[in-house]
Short mmCIF file of C-alpha atoms and ligand atoms in Angstrom, two decimals:
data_model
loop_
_atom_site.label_atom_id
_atom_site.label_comp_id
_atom_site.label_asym_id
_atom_site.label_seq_id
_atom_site.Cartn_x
_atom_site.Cartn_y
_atom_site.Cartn_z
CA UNK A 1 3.09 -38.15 -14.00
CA UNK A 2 6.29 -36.99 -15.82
CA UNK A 3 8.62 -39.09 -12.84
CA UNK A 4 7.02 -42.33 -13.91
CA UNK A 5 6.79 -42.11 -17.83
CA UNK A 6 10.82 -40.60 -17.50
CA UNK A 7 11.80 -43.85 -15.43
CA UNK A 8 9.97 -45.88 -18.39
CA UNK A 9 11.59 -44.42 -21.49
CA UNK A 10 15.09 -44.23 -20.00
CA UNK A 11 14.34 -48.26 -19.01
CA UNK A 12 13.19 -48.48 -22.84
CA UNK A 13 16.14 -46.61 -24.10
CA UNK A 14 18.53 -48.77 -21.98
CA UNK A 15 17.09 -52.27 -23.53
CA UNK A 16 17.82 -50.44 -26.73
CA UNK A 17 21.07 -50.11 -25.70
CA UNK A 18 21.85 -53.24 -24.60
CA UNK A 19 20.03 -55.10 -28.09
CA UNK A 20 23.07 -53.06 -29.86
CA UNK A 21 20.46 -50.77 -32.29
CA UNK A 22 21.07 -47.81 -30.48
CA UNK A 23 21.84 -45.25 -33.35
CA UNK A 24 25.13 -42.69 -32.39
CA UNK A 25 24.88 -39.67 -34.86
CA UNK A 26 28.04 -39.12 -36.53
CA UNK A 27 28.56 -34.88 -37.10
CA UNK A 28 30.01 -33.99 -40.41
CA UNK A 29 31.14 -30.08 -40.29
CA UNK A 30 31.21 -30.11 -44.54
CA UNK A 31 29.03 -30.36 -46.89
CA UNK A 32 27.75 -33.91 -47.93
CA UNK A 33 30.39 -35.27 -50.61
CA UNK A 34 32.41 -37.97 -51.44
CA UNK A 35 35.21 -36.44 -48.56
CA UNK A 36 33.64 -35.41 -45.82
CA UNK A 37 34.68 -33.59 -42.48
CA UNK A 38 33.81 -34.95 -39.02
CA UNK A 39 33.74 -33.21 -35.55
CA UNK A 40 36.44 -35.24 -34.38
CA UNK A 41 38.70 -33.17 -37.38
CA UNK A 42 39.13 -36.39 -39.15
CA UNK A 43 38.54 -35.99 -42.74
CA UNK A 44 36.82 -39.36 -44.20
CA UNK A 45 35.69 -41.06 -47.74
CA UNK A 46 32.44 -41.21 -47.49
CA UNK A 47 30.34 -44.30 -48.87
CA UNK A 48 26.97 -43.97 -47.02
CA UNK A 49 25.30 -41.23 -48.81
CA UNK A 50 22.10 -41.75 -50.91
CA UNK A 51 24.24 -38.54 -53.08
CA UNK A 52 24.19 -41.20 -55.81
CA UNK A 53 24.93 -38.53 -58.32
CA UNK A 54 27.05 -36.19 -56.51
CA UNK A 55 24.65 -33.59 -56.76
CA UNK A 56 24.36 -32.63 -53.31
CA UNK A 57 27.21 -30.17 -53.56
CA UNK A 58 26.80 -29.34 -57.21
CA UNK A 59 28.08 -26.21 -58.28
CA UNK A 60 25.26 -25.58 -60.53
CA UNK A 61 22.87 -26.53 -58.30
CA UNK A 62 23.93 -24.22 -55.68
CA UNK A 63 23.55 -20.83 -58.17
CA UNK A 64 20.13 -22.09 -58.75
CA UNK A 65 19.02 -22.13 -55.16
CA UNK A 66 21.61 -18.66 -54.35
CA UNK A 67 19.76 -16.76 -57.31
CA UNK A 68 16.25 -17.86 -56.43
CA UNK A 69 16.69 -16.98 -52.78
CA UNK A 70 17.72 -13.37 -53.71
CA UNK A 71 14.73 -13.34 -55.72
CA UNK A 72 11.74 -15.00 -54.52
CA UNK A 73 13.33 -15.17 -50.22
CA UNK A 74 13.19 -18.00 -48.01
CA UNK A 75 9.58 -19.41 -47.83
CA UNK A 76 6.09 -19.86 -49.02
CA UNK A 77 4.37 -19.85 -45.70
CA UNK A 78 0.91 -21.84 -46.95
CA UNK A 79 -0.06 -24.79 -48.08
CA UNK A 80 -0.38 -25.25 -51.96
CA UNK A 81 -3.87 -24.81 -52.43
CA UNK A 82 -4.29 -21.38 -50.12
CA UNK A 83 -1.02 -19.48 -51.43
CA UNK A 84 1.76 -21.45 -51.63
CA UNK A 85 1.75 -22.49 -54.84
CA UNK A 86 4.59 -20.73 -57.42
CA UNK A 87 5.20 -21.24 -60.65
CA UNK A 88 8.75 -23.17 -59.66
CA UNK A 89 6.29 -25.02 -58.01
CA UNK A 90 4.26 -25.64 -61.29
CA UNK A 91 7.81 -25.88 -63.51
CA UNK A 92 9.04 -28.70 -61.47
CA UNK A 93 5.73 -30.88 -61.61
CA UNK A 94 6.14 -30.71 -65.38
CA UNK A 95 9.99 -31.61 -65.02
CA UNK A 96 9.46 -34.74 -62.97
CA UNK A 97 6.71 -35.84 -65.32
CA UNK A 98 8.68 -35.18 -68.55
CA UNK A 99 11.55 -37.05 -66.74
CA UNK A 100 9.78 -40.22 -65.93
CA UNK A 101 7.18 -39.78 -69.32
CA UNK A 102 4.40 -39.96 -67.10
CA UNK A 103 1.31 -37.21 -67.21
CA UNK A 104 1.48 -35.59 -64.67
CA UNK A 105 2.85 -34.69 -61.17
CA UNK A 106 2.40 -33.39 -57.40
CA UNK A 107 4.96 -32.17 -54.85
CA UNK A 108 5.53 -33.18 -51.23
CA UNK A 109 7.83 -31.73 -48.71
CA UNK A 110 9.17 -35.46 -48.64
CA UNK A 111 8.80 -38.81 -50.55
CA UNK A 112 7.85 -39.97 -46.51
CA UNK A 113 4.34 -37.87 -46.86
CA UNK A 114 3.74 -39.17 -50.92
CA UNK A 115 3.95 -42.65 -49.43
CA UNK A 116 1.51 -41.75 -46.51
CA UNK A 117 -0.82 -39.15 -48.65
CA UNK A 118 -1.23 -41.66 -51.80
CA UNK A 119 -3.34 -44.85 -50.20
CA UNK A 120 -6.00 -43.32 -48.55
CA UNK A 121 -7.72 -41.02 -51.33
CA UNK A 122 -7.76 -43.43 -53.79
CA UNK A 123 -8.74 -46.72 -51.81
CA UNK A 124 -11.52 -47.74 -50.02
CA UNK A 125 -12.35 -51.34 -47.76
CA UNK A 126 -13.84 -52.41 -51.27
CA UNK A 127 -9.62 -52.54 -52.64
CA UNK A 128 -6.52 -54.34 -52.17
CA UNK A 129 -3.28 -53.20 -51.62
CA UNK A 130 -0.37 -55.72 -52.46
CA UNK A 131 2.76 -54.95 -50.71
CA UNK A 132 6.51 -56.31 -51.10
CA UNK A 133 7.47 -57.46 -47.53
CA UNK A 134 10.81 -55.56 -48.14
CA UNK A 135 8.89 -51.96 -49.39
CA UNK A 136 9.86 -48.87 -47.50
CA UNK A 137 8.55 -47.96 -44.11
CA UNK A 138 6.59 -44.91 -45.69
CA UNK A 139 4.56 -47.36 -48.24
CA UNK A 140 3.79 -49.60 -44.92
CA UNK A 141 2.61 -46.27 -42.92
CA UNK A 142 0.46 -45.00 -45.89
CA UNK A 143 -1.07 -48.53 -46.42
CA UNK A 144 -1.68 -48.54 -42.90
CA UNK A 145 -3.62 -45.04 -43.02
CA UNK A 146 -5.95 -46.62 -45.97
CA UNK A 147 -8.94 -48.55 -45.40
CA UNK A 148 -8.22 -51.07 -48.17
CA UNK A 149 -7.73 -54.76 -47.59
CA UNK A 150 -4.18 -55.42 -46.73
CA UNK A 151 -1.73 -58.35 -48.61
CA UNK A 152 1.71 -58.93 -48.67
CA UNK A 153 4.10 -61.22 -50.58
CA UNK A 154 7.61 -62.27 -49.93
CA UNK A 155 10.29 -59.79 -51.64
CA UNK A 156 10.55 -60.21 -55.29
CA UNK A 157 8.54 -63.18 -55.01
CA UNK A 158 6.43 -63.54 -57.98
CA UNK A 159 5.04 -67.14 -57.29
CA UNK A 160 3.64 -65.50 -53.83
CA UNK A 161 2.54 -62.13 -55.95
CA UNK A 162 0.04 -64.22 -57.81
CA UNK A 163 -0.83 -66.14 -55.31
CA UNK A 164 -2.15 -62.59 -53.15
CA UNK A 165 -3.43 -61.80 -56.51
CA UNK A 166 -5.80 -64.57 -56.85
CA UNK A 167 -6.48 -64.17 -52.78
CA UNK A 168 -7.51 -60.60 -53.55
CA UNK A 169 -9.53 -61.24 -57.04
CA UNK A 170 -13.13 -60.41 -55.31
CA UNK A 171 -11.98 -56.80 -54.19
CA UNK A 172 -13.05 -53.70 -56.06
CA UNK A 173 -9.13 -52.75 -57.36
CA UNK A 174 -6.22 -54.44 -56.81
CA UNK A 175 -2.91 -51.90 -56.54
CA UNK A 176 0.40 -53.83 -56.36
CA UNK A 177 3.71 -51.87 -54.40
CA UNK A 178 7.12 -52.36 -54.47
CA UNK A 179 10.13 -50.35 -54.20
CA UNK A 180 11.92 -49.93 -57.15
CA UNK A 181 15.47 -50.71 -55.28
CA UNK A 182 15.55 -52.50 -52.11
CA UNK A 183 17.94 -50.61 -50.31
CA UNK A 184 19.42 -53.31 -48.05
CA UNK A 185 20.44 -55.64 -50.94
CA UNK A 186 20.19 -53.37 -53.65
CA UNK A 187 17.93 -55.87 -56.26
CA UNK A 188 15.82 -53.85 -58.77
CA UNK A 189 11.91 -54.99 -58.66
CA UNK A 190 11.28 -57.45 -61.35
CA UNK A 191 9.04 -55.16 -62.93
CA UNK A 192 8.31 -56.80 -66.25
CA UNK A 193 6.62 -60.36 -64.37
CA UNK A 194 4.98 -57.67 -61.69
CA UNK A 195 3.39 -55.85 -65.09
CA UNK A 196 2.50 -58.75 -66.68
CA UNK A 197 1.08 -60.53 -63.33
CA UNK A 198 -0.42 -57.12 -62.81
CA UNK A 199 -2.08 -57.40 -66.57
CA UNK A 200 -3.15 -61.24 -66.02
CA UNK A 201 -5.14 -60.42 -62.17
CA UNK A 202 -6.48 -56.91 -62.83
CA UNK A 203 -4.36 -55.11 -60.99
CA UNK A 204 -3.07 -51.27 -60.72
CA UNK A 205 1.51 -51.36 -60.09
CA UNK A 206 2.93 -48.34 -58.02
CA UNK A 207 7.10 -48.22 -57.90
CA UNK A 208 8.76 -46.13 -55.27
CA UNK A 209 11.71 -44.98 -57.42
CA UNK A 210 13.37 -43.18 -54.23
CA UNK A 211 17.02 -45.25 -54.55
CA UNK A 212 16.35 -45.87 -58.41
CA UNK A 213 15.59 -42.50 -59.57
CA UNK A 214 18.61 -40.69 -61.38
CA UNK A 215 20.56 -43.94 -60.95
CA UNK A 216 19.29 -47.32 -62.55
CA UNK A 217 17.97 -47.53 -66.19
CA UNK A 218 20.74 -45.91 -68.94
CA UNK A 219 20.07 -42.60 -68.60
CA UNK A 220 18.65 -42.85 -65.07
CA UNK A 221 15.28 -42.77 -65.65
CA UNK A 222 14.93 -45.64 -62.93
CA UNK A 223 13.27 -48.92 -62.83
CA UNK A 224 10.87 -48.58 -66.04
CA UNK A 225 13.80 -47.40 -67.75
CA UNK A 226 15.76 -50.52 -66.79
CA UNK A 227 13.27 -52.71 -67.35
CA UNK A 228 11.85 -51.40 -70.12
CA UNK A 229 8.61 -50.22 -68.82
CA UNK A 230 8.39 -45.88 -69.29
CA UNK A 231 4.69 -45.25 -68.74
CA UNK A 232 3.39 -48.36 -67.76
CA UNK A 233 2.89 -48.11 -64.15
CA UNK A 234 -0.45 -46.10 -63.21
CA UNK A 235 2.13 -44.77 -60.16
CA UNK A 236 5.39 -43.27 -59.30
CA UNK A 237 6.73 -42.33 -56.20
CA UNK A 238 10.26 -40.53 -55.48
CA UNK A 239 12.69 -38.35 -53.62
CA UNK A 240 14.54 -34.95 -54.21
CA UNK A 241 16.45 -35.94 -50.93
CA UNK A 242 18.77 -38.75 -52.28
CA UNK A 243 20.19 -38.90 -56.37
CA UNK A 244 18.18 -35.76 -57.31
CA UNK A 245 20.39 -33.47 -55.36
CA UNK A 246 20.07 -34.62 -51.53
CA UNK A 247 17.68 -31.78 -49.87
CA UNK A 248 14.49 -32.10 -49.39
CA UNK A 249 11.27 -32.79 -51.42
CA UNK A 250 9.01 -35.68 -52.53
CA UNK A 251 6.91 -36.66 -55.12
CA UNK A 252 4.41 -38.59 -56.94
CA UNK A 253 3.80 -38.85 -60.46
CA UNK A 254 1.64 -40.81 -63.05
CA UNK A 255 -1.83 -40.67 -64.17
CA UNK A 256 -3.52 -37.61 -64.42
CA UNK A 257 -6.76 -38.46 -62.98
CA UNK A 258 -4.95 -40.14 -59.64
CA UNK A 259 -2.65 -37.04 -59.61
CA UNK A 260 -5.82 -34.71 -59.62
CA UNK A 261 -7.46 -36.41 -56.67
CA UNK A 262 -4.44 -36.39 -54.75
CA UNK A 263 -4.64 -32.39 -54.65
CA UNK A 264 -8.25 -32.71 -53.95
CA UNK A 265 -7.70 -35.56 -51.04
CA UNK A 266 -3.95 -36.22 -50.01
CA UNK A 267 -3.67 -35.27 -46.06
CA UNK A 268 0.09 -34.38 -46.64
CA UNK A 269 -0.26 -32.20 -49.51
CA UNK A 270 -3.19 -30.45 -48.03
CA UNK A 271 -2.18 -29.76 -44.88
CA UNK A 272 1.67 -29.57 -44.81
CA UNK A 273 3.50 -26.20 -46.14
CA UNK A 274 5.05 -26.11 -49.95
CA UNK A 275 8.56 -26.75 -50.63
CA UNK A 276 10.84 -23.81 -50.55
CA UNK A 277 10.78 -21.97 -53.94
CA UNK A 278 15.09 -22.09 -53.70
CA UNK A 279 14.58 -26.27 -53.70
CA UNK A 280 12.11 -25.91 -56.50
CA UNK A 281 14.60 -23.84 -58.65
CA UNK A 282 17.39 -25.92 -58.07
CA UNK A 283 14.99 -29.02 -58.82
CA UNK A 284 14.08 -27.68 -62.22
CA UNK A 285 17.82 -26.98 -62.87
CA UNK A 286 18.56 -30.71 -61.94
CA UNK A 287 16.09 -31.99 -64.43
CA UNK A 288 17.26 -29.86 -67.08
CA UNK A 289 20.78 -31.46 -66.24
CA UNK A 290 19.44 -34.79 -67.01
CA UNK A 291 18.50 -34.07 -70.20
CA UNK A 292 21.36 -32.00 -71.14
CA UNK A 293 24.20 -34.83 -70.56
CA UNK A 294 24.29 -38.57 -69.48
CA UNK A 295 27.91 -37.94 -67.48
CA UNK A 296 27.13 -38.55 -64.15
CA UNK A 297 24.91 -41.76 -64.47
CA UNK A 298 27.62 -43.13 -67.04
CA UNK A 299 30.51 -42.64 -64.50
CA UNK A 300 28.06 -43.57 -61.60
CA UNK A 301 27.67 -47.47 -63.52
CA UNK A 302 31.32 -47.09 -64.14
CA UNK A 303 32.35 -46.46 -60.82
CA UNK A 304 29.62 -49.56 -59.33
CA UNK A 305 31.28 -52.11 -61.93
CA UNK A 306 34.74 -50.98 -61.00
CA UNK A 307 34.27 -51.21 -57.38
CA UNK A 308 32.31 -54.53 -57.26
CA UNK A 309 34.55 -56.55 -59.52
CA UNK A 310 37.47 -55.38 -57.41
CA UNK A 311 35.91 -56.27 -54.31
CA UNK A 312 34.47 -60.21 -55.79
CA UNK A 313 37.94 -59.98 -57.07
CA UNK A 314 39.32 -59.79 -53.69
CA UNK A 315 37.55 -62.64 -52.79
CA UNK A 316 34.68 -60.63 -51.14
CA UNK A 317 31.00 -62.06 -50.52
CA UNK A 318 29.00 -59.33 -52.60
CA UNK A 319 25.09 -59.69 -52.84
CA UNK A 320 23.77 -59.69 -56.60
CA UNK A 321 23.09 -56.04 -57.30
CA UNK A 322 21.34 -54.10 -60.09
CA UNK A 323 21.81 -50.60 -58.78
CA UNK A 324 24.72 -48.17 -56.80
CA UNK A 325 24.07 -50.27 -53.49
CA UNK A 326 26.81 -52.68 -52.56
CA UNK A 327 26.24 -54.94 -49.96
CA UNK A 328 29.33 -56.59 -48.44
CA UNK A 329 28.10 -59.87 -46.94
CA UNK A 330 29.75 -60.62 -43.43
CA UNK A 331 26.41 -62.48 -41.88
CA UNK A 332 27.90 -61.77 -38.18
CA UNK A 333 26.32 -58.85 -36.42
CA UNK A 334 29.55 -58.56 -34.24
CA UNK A 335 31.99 -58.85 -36.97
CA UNK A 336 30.28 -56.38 -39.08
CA UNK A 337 30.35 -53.76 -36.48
CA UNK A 338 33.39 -54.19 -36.07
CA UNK A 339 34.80 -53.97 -40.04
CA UNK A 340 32.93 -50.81 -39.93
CA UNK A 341 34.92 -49.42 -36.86
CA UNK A 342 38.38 -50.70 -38.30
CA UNK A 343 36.98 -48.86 -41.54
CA UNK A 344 36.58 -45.55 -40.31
CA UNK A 345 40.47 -45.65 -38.83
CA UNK A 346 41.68 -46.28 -42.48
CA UNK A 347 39.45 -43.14 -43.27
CA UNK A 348 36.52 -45.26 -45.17
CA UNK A 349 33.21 -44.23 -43.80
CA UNK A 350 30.54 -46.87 -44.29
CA UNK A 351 28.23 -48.34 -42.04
CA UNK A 352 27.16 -52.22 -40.69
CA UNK A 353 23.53 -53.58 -40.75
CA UNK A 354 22.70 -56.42 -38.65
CA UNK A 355 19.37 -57.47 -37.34
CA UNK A 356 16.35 -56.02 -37.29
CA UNK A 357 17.49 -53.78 -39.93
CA UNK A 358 18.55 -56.96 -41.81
CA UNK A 359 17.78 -60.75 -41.43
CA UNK A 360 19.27 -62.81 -38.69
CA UNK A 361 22.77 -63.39 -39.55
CA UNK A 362 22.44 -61.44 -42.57
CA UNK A 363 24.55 -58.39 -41.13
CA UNK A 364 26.77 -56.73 -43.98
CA UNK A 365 28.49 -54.03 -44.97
CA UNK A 366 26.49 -51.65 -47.05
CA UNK A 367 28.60 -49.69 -49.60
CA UNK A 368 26.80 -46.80 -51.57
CA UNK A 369 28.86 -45.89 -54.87
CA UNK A 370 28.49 -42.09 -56.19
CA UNK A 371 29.67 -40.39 -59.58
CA UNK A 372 31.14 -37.78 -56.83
CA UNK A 373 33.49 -41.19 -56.50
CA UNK A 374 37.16 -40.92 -58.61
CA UNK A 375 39.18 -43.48 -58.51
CA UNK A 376 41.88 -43.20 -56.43
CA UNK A 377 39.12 -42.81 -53.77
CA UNK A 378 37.48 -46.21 -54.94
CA UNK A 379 41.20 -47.86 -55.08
CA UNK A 380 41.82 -46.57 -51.12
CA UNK A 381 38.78 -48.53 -50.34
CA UNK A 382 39.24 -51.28 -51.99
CA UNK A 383 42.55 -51.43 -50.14
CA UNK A 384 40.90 -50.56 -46.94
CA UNK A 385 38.44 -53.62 -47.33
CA UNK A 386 41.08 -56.11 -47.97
CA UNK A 387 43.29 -54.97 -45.56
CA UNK A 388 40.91 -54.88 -42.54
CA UNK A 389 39.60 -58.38 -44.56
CA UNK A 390 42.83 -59.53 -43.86
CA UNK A 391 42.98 -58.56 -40.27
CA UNK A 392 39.34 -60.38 -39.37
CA UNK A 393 40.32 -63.17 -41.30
CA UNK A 394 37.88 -62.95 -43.74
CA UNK A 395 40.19 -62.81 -46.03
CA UNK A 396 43.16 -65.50 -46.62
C1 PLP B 401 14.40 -42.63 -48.72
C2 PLP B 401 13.14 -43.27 -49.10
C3 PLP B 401 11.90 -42.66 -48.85
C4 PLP B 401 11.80 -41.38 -48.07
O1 PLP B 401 12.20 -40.29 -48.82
P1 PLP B 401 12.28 -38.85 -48.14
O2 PLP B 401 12.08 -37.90 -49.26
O3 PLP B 401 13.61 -38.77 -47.47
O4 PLP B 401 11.16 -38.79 -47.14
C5 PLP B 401 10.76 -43.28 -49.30
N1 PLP B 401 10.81 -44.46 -49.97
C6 PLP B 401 11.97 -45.09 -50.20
C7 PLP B 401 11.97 -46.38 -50.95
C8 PLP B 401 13.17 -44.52 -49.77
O5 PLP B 401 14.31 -45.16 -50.01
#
């Protein structure tokens, strides 16, 4: 059996080589910064990390998880509800609610199982979920795992949101999705019209704050900081994996009843093991950090303005942008590619995106700014783009 599945995956893999999406791994041999070290020796400046805040190396961060390791070990070894639950555990919940003034909280070992473990307990075939064509592949899986009627409007697209809010008026609840960032362009949700369509149909809003959390909004409370929403969305879903310190952890927080029946019902928090107490420590330190000081999100929108009016500047194609995510338009799949390579020799790691990941003849650059960012290191990008810009004839 084996000889004939083998000779069909390596003919798969082949057509996935030859449609130019095959994905090459790139080794770093240091930890995750804004200068990283590859395999190959060369040392880089690194612009494709989701380490928005820096905080994947942070000093701070690391005594947290060091002293909690001596003290509590390595791992729970249960799920929550048999004995894996700690009082980090607890601690954090409370954080992440306090952080986003919502009521209350539940942990996931990723935001990847909140998005799958959220649809299905709360939603029958009797509801309607309303999805942004552009949310994450996790809110498409957990939709897909729920019974409930399925529509979807064009991203952003608030004539088409009411429109599959009037299509869906004779289900039992209506729940609208959307990212809170779309990570390809880097638009915020308009979450004020989504509230107030929301308000006008009868409808339920959940935000995935994974690539808004700790960045957008003044003091990084994300999208209903920005938009001036704290507390009005019945859901919130997020990441400890990307701004909140880049290791490994998801959540969901808002209403305490819907919170409740997720311990009772969600799949992934029921049968998956807790978070390592070490993560939870250094989570609770991170939230304490973002209410001690507003540093890192004030040089973070520092950094973003500096870089993108330098780059427009320069005479670069830059898609509007509300958040840390820079996209760099090129709209040839070949021609980004190859930026990216000439990139890398001038030490400026970033990466291309052409289709599928993007719209035909959409491909770009995608440029991801971080408070561990200082200047200089913007300014040798910045020189970097316009030099290779130059070369490609992008650039006059
Ligand atoms: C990254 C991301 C996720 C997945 O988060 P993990 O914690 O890495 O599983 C979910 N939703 C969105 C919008 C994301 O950007």
């Amino acid at each position: 059996m084996y000889d004939k599945f083998q000779k069909y995956l390596t003919q798969q893999i082949e057509e996935i080589k030859i449609s130019g999406t095959y994905k090459n791994e790139r080794i770093l041999v240091s930890p995750q910064f804004s200068e990283i070290k590859i395999n190959t020796g060369k040392e880089v400046l690194n612009f494709c990390a989701n380490n928005y805040l820096g905080l994947a190396n942070n000093k701070e961060l690391v005594k947290a998880a060091t002293k909690c390791l001596e003290e509590r070990a390595y791992g729970m070894a249960s799920v929550r509800f048999i004995c894996g639950t700690s009082d980090l555990h607890k601690e954090l919940e409370t954080k992440i609610a306090h952080f986003f003034g919502t009521e209350d909280s539940i942990l996931y070992a990723a935001c990847f199982d909140a998005n799958g473990g959220v649809f299905e307990p709360l939603l029958t075939e009797d509801d309607a979920i309303i999805s942004d064509a552009l949310n994450h592949a996790s809110i498409i899986d957990g939709v897909r795992l729920c019974k409930a009627q399925r529509f979807r409007y064009a991203n952003a697209d608030m004539k088409d949101l009411e429109k599959q809010l009037q299509d869906a008026q004779s289900c039992r609840f209506r729940l609208v999705v959307t990212d809170g960032v779309f990570s390809m362009d880097g638009n915020v949700a308009p979450m004020q019209e989504i509230l107030t369509l929301a308000a006008k149909y009868d409808a339920m809003v959940m935000v995935d704050e994974s690539h808004s959390a700790g960045v957008v909004g003044k003091t990084g409370r994300g999208v209903t900081e920005l938009h001036n929403c704290r507390g009005k969305v019945e859901i919130i879903t997020g990441t400890l994996g990307k701004a909140f310190g880049g290791a490994i952890g998801g959540f969901t927080t808002g209403k305490k009843e819907i919170i409740e029946m997720l311990r009772q019902r969600s799949r992934p928090y029921l049968f998956s093991n807790s978070i390592p107490p070490m993560v939870a420590a250094a989570g609770i330190r991170m939230f304490e950090m973002m209410d001690e000081t507003n540093q890192l999100q004030d040089k973070l929108h520092a950094n973003t303005d500096y870089f993108i009016s330098k780059m427009k500047a320069a005479g670069f194609d830059i898609k509007p942008t509300q958040s840390a995510i820079c996209a760099v338009m090129l709209y040839d799949a070949t021609l980004a590619g190859k930026f990216a390579d000439k990139l890398l020799e001038e030490g400026i790691y970033v990466i291309g995106f052409s289709y599928p990941v993007v719209p035909k003849d959409q491909a770009r650059i995608r440029v991801q700014l971080s408070a561990a960012h200082e200047t200089e290191q913007l300014d040798k990008a910045i020189h970097a783009f316009i030099k290779v810009g130059k070369e490609l004839n992008i650039l006059k």
